[in-house]
Each structure stands twice: as structure tokens, then as C-alpha cells.
mmCIF file of C-alpha atoms in Angstrom:
data_model
loop_
_atom_site.group_PDB
_atom_site.id
_atom_site.type_symbol
_atom_site.label_atom_id
_atom_site.label_comp_id
_atom_site.label_asym_id
_atom_site.label_seq_id
_atom_site.Cartn_x
_atom_site.Cartn_y
_atom_site.Cartn_z
ATOM 1 C CA MET A 25 14.410 19.280 11.410
ATOM 2 C CA LYS A 26 15.038 20.641 15.113
ATOM 3 C CA SER A 27 11.416 20.246 16.188
ATOM 4 C CA LEU A 28 12.347 16.544 16.608
ATOM 5 C CA ILE A 29 14.840 17.141 19.447
ATOM 6 C CA GLY A 30 13.577 15.068 22.507
ATOM 7 C CA MET A 31 11.564 12.755 20.923
ATOM 8 C CA THR A 32 11.961 8.856 20.592
ATOM 9 C CA LEU A 33 12.416 7.511 17.326
ATOM 10 C CA LYS A 34 8.643 6.356 17.000
ATOM 11 C CA ASP A 35 7.547 9.848 18.211
ATOM 12 C CA ALA A 36 9.809 11.396 15.616
ATOM 13 C CA LYS A 37 8.530 9.585 12.810
ATOM 14 C CA GLU A 38 4.944 10.523 13.720
ATOM 15 C CA HIS A 39 5.976 14.029 13.754
ATOM 16 C CA ALA A 40 7.799 14.015 10.502
ATOM 17 C CA LYS A 41 4.669 12.762 8.826
ATOM 18 C CA GLN A 42 2.813 15.325 10.085
ATOM 19 C CA GLU A 43 5.170 18.276 9.140
ATOM 20 C CA LEU A 44 5.370 16.531 5.593
ATOM 21 C CA GLY A 45 1.823 15.940 5.393
ATOM 22 C CA VAL A 46 1.902 12.704 4.583
ATOM 23 C CA LYS A 47 -0.079 9.609 5.925
ATOM 24 C CA ARG A 48 2.300 7.041 5.608
ATOM 25 C CA MET A 49 6.218 6.825 5.864
ATOM 26 C CA GLY A 50 8.659 3.857 4.870
ATOM 27 C CA ASP A 51 11.398 3.131 7.188
ATOM 28 C CA ALA A 52 13.892 4.246 4.307
ATOM 29 C CA ARG A 53 12.289 7.590 3.803
ATOM 30 C CA PHE A 54 12.383 7.953 7.780
ATOM 31 C CA LYS A 55 16.433 7.109 7.858
ATOM 32 C CA MET A 56 17.077 9.529 5.178
ATOM 33 C CA ILE A 57 15.377 12.299 7.311
ATOM 34 C CA LEU A 58 17.288 11.346 10.302
ATOM 35 C CA GLN A 59 20.715 11.087 8.583
ATOM 36 C CA GLU A 60 19.813 14.547 7.015
ATOM 37 C CA GLY A 61 19.276 15.958 10.454
ATOM 38 C CA VAL A 62 22.239 14.423 11.972
ATOM 39 C CA LYS A 63 24.488 15.577 9.049
ATOM 40 C CA LYS A 64 23.372 19.272 9.374
ATOM 41 C CA GLY A 65 23.970 19.139 13.130
ATOM 42 C CA ASP A 66 20.394 19.364 14.184
ATOM 43 C CA PHE A 67 20.380 16.612 16.451
ATOM 44 C CA ILE A 68 22.012 13.186 17.343
ATOM 45 C CA VAL A 69 20.637 9.894 17.802
ATOM 46 C CA GLU A 70 21.221 8.496 21.530
ATOM 47 C CA ALA A 71 19.706 5.321 23.159
ATOM 48 C CA GLY A 72 16.635 5.835 20.690
ATOM 49 C CA ILE A 73 16.284 9.662 21.592
ATOM 50 C CA LEU A 74 17.426 12.705 19.331
ATOM 51 C CA ILE A 75 19.046 15.067 21.326
ATOM 52 C CA ASP A 76 20.337 18.229 20.897
ATOM 53 C CA PRO A 77 24.165 18.085 20.044
ATOM 54 C CA ALA A 78 25.060 20.975 22.450
ATOM 55 C CA GLN A 79 23.660 18.485 25.158
ATOM 56 C CA SER A 80 25.588 15.559 24.262
ATOM 57 C CA ASP A 81 28.946 14.519 26.262
ATOM 58 C CA PRO A 82 31.848 16.046 24.379
ATOM 59 C CA LEU A 83 33.807 13.166 25.572
ATOM 60 C CA ASP A 84 31.811 10.504 23.852
ATOM 61 C CA PHE A 85 33.483 10.114 20.471
ATOM 62 C CA PHE A 86 31.080 7.209 19.149
ATOM 63 C CA VAL A 87 27.638 8.495 18.555
ATOM 64 C CA ASP A 88 24.791 5.980 17.447
ATOM 65 C CA THR A 89 23.500 7.093 14.170
ATOM 66 C CA PRO A 90 21.063 5.024 12.346
ATOM 67 C CA GLU A 91 22.708 2.969 9.235
ATOM 68 C CA PRO A 92 20.313 2.578 6.356
ATOM 69 C CA GLU A 93 20.148 -1.136 5.503
ATOM 70 C CA VAL A 94 20.765 -1.726 2.149
ATOM 71 C CA ILE A 95 18.872 -4.764 0.476
ATOM 72 C CA PRO A 96 19.946 -5.936 -3.005
ATOM 73 C CA PRO A 97 17.158 -6.923 -5.501
ATOM 74 C CA LYS A 98 16.633 -10.210 -5.377
ATOM 75 C CA THR A 99 14.820 -10.264 -9.063
ATOM 76 C CA LYS A 100 16.336 -7.500 -11.119
ATOM 77 C CA THR A 101 17.947 -4.163 -10.733
ATOM 78 C CA THR A 102 16.218 -0.907 -10.198
ATOM 79 C CA HIS A 103 16.219 1.631 -13.166
ATOM 80 C CA PRO A 104 19.511 3.968 -13.084
ATOM 81 C CA PRO A 105 19.101 7.393 -11.288
ATOM 82 C CA VAL A 106 19.096 9.382 -14.776
ATOM 83 C CA VAL A 107 15.276 8.171 -15.232
ATOM 84 C CA HIS A 108 14.251 9.014 -11.535
ATOM 85 C CA LEU A 109 11.828 12.038 -11.262
ATOM 86 C CA ASP A 110 13.490 15.180 -10.573
ATOM 87 C CA PRO A 111 14.146 15.422 -6.615
ATOM 88 C CA ARG A 112 12.592 19.066 -7.023
ATOM 89 C CA LEU A 113 9.178 17.568 -7.301
ATOM 90 C CA SER A 114 9.447 16.048 -4.139
ATOM 91 C CA SER A 115 6.962 18.799 -2.186
ATOM 92 C CA SER A 116 4.405 17.495 -4.681
ATOM 93 C CA ASP A 117 1.442 15.117 -4.321
ATOM 94 C CA LEU A 118 3.496 12.453 -6.056
ATOM 95 C CA PRO A 119 4.710 9.248 -4.004
ATOM 96 C CA ARG A 120 8.259 9.382 -2.813
ATOM 97 C CA THR A 121 10.848 7.050 -2.079
ATOM 98 C CA GLY A 122 9.891 5.419 1.509
ATOM 99 C CA ASP A 123 6.423 5.819 1.017
ATOM 100 C CA MET A 124 3.853 2.738 1.893
ATOM 101 C CA TYR A 125 1.197 2.118 -0.787
ATOM 102 C CA PHE A 126 -1.427 -0.585 -1.520
ATOM 103 C CA TYR A 127 -1.340 -2.165 -5.060
ATOM 104 C CA ARG A 128 -2.080 -5.151 -7.195
ATOM 105 C CA SER A 129 0.803 -7.430 -7.055
ATOM 106 C CA TYR A 130 1.919 -9.575 -10.349
ATOM 107 C CA SER A 131 0.499 -12.636 -8.607
ATOM 108 C CA GLY A 132 -2.856 -10.761 -8.598
ATOM 109 C CA ASP A 133 -3.122 -10.428 -4.964
ATOM 110 C CA VAL A 134 -3.547 -6.638 -3.269
ATOM 111 C CA VAL A 135 -0.112 -6.088 -1.207
ATOM 112 C CA GLN A 136 1.376 -3.190 0.727
ATOM 113 C CA GLY A 137 4.889 -2.177 -0.430
ATOM 114 C CA GLU A 138 7.289 0.520 0.131
ATOM 115 C CA ILE A 139 8.316 2.674 -3.033
ATOM 116 C CA THR A 140 12.076 2.212 -3.535
ATOM 117 C CA SER A 141 12.568 4.949 -6.326
ATOM 118 C CA MET A 142 10.110 6.663 -8.837
ATOM 119 C CA VAL A 143 10.013 6.463 -12.415
ATOM 120 C CA CYS A 144 6.885 6.921 -14.547
ATOM 121 C CA PHE A 145 6.470 3.777 -12.618
ATOM 122 C CA ALA A 146 6.936 3.272 -8.922
ATOM 123 C CA GLU A 147 9.607 0.382 -8.347
ATOM 124 C CA CYS A 148 8.040 -1.450 -5.081
ATOM 125 C CA GLN A 149 9.385 -4.080 -3.068
ATOM 126 C CA ASN A 150 6.705 -6.578 -2.537
ATOM 127 C CA PRO A 151 6.518 -8.522 1.095
ATOM 128 C CA ASN A 152 8.347 -11.429 -0.144
ATOM 129 C CA GLY A 153 11.333 -9.471 -1.450
ATOM 130 C CA THR A 154 10.407 -9.344 -5.051
ATOM 131 C CA TRP A 155 10.504 -5.863 -7.127
ATOM 132 C CA GLN A 156 7.692 -4.976 -9.446
ATOM 133 C CA CYS A 157 6.922 -1.942 -11.434
ATOM 134 C CA VAL A 158 3.433 -0.473 -10.706
ATOM 135 C CA ALA A 159 2.057 2.341 -12.672
ATOM 136 C CA LEU A 160 1.290 5.689 -10.763
ATOM 137 C CA GLN A 161 -2.491 5.430 -11.463
ATOM 138 C CA ASP A 162 -2.179 1.869 -9.955
ATOM 139 C CA LEU A 163 -1.058 3.109 -6.451
ATOM 140 C CA HIS A 164 -3.741 3.407 -3.662
ATOM 141 C CA LEU A 165 -3.867 4.457 -0.062
ATOM 142 C CA LYS A 166 -6.621 1.935 0.905
ATOM 143 C CA LYS A 167 -6.866 -1.844 -0.269
ATOM 144 C CA LYS A 168 -10.163 -1.164 -1.535
ATOM 145 C CA GLY A 169 -9.299 1.336 -3.942
ATOM 146 C CA VAL A 170 -7.090 -1.177 -5.857
ATOM 147 C CA PRO A 171 -9.061 -2.169 -9.126
ATOM 148 C CA LYS A 172 -9.203 -5.545 -10.420
ATOM 149 C CA GLU A 173 -8.175 -4.440 -13.908
ATOM 150 C CA THR A 174 -4.852 -2.484 -13.593
ATOM 151 C CA MET A 175 -2.515 -0.673 -16.348
ATOM 152 C CA LEU A 176 -0.266 -4.065 -16.251
ATOM 153 C CA ASP A 177 -3.221 -5.783 -17.472
ATOM 154 C CA HIS A 178 -3.485 -3.185 -20.403
ATOM 155 C CA LEU A 179 0.542 -3.053 -21.012
ATOM 156 C CA ARG A 180 0.734 -6.879 -21.104
ATOM 157 C CA ALA A 181 -1.985 -7.273 -23.697
ATOM 158 C CA TYR A 182 -0.225 -4.235 -25.539
ATOM 159 C CA TYR A 183 2.722 -6.062 -25.583
ATOM 160 C CA GLN A 184 1.677 -9.600 -26.257
ATOM 161 C CA ASN A 185 -0.595 -8.541 -28.980
ATOM 162 C CA ASN A 186 2.133 -7.402 -31.681
ATOM 163 C CA MET A 187 1.879 -10.625 -33.724
ATOM 164 C CA HIS A 188 -0.448 -8.720 -36.264
ATOM 165 C CA LEU A 189 2.346 -5.894 -36.528
ATOM 166 C CA LYS A 190 4.890 -8.883 -37.750
ATOM 167 C CA ASP A 191 2.395 -10.478 -39.990
ATOM 168 C CA GLU A 192 1.500 -6.680 -41.520
ATOM 169 C CA ARG A 193 5.592 -6.097 -41.883
ATOM 170 C CA ARG A 194 5.898 -9.586 -43.599
ATOM 171 C CA SER A 195 3.133 -8.860 -46.118
ATOM 172 C CA LEU A 196 4.568 -5.373 -46.914
ATOM 173 C CA LEU A 197 7.930 -6.555 -47.328
ATOM 174 C CA SER A 198 6.518 -9.236 -50.040
ATOM 175 C CA GLU A 199 4.528 -6.262 -51.548
ATOM 176 C CA ILE A 200 7.777 -4.045 -51.768
ATOM 177 C CA LYS A 201 9.647 -6.813 -53.427
ATOM 178 C CA ALA A 202 6.952 -7.564 -56.065
ATOM 179 C CA LEU A 203 6.973 -3.775 -56.773
ATOM 180 C CA GLU A 204 10.754 -3.767 -57.291
ATOM 181 C CA SER A 205 10.618 -6.485 -59.656
ATOM 182 C CA GLN A 206 8.013 -4.744 -61.633
ATOM 183 C CA VAL A 207 10.240 -1.742 -61.746
ATOM 184 C CA THR A 208 13.154 -3.810 -63.072
ATOM 185 C CA GLU A 209 11.096 -5.437 -65.916
ATOM 186 C CA LEU A 210 9.518 -1.863 -66.733
ATOM 187 C CA LYS A 211 13.134 -0.553 -66.944
ATOM 188 C CA GLU A 212 14.239 -3.271 -69.386
ATOM 189 C CA GLN A 213 11.173 -2.771 -71.254
ATOM 190 C CA VAL A 214 12.056 0.801 -71.920
ATOM 191 C CA VAL A 215 15.899 0.096 -72.808
ATOM 192 C CA ASP A 216 14.534 -2.402 -75.136
ATOM 193 C CA HIS A 217 12.022 0.205 -76.604
ATOM 194 C CA ALA A 218 14.942 2.739 -76.923
ATOM 195 C CA LYS A 219 17.178 0.580 -78.734
ATOM 196 C CA LYS A 220 14.461 -0.137 -81.117
ATOM 197 C CA LEU A 221 13.872 3.246 -82.003
ATOM 198 C CA SER A 222 17.369 4.061 -82.400
#
């Protein structure tokens, strides 16, 4: 993005949001854009300003480039990259890594968190440092858009309501045993009847 040359980091972030057509952009996504620009040689970062590499001091071997801050998850690890959405979908309207959204946290409060990776759920880091998976349907740009009942409620109920399946399995297994014993008895009767006839 050579169009960012001459801008401060704050202005560059606003310009990048406009160019990508997004309303919000997290620090992780902006750092990724900066690193990509530095790697391609589009610009370098000097004293908080993006400048053309041709205008930089050729004797200055130490160029300040922003380093991404890696924060290890406190409650769980994120899903493996193999289950993340295909990166070719990045130009769609789906949320992307680094975007900021409002959602209902596991504690029941509506919070704003940064998306760290995408699967069929968005892995979000809550303000208190914990991690949580939030269904795509539950991500909203505005706090007012977050409903009281979320997909999390439906999934929790689904996973907790499996006791009836265990009871049904138990009754089916006992029915199978009863049928097997009846088959064994009938085989014995057939063998006894065949012996009497011969």
C-alpha cells in the first residue's frame, strides 16, 4: 500500500480502513498490513511515520519496524490453522483477524473483542484476557444489535440435553439382548425338533 507513504501510523490506519472498506480494524490486522508493506518494500516506518525507502538514510542500517505482540492464550489454545477459513475469502464481508466486534461474552455481558482467527466460529479475546468462541451470527458492529439469546445458549442446551439419548441407548441394548436370547432359544428348539424327526 504505497498510498500510506507520508502518513503517521494513526492516519495510515484510518486510510487502510477506508481502502479495505471496513469500519473497524484491530491492532493485529493493522500490524499485518504494515509488515506486508515493509516486506514488499513499499515503505519503512521511521519515528512513527511511513516513508518511502528511497528517501531513507542509506547509512542507517537499523530501521524501526513494528513487531507484532504475541500474547499466549490464558484459557485455551486457538484452533489449528488447518480449520481456519480459506484466506482467499479475505475480500468478502466475513469478519477477519484483527477486526473488532461486539458480542455477548460467556459471562452474559456485551463486550467488544478483537477477532484472532476464523473458523465456523470467531475466536475472540475478551477484555480480561480470556478466549471465547462466538458464532458468526452473534457478532455485531453495535452493542444494541447483540440479542439476549445467542447461539451459545442453543449449543449449551443441545450438548447438555443428551441424557435422553443415553436412556434410549440403554433400553435399545436391553431389547437387543432379549431378542438375541429369543433367537438362541428358537435355534435350540429347531435343532431339537430336527433330531426328533430323524
